[in-house]
Amino acid sequence: MKQMLTTKSLDAMRPATTKRYEVRDQKVNGLHVRVSTTGAKVFYTLLRPNGARIRH
């Protein structure tokens, strides 16, 4: 799912019901937020040096 990651949209994200889910930012390529069943939010970037995926 893609959406603008703003303070308001992050606060509105509900905890996952069965499995964690990920949301990509519309403006910044590679920026993701992962929302867990407890409601915790983890930010990470997805890089692709030489074609290999690396989460940082």
CSV table of C-alpha atoms in Angstrom, one decimal:
chain,number,residue,atom,x,y,z
A,1,MET,CA,0.0,0.0,0.0
A,2,LYS,CA,1.3,3.5,-0.8
A,3,GLN,CA,0.4,6.7,1.0
A,4,MET,CA,1.8,10.0,2.2
A,5,LEU,CA,3.6,9.3,5.5
A,6,THR,CA,2.7,12.3,7.6
A,7,THR,CA,2.3,12.6,11.3
A,8,LYS,CA,-1.5,12.5,10.9
A,9,SER,CA,-1.5,9.4,8.7
A,10,LEU,CA,0.9,7.6,11.0
A,11,ASP,CA,-1.2,8.3,14.0
A,12,ALA,CA,-4.3,7.0,12.1
A,13,MET,CA,-2.7,3.7,11.3
A,14,ARG,CA,-4.4,0.9,13.3
A,15,PRO,CA,-2.5,-2.1,14.7
A,16,ALA,CA,-2.5,-5.1,12.3
A,17,THR,CA,-5.2,-7.7,13.0
A,18,THR,CA,-3.5,-10.9,12.1
A,19,LYS,CA,-0.2,-10.2,10.5
A,20,ARG,CA,2.0,-7.1,10.3
A,21,TYR,CA,1.6,-4.9,7.3
A,22,GLU,CA,3.9,-2.4,5.4
A,23,VAL,CA,3.1,1.0,3.9
A,24,ARG,CA,5.4,2.8,1.4
A,25,ASP,CA,5.8,6.5,1.2
A,26,GLN,CA,4.5,8.2,-2.0
A,27,LYS,CA,7.2,10.9,-2.1
A,28,VAL,CA,10.4,9.3,-0.8
A,29,ASN,CA,11.5,6.2,-2.8
A,30,GLY,CA,12.4,3.3,-0.6
A,31,LEU,CA,11.0,4.6,2.7
A,32,HIS,CA,8.7,2.1,4.4
A,33,VAL,CA,6.9,1.8,7.7
A,34,ARG,CA,5.9,-1.6,9.2
A,35,VAL,CA,3.0,-1.8,11.6
A,36,SER,CA,2.8,-4.8,13.9
A,37,THR,CA,-0.1,-6.4,15.8
A,38,THR,CA,0.9,-4.5,18.9
A,39,GLY,CA,0.7,-1.1,17.1
A,40,ALA,CA,4.5,-0.6,17.0
A,41,LYS,CA,5.8,1.2,14.0
A,42,VAL,CA,9.2,0.5,12.5
A,43,PHE,CA,10.7,2.7,9.7
A,44,TYR,CA,13.2,1.4,7.3
A,45,THR,CA,14.7,2.1,3.8
A,46,LEU,CA,15.0,-0.4,1.1
A,47,LEU,CA,18.2,-0.1,-0.9
A,48,ARG,CA,19.2,-2.0,-4.0
A,49,PRO,CA,23.0,-1.9,-4.5
A,50,ASN,CA,24.0,-4.2,-7.4
A,51,GLY,CA,20.4,-5.5,-7.6
A,52,ALA,CA,20.4,-7.1,-4.1
A,53,ARG,CA,17.7,-5.9,-1.7
A,54,ILE,CA,19.0,-4.5,1.6
A,55,ARG,CA,16.8,-3.2,4.4
A,56,HIS,CA,18.5,-0.5,6.5
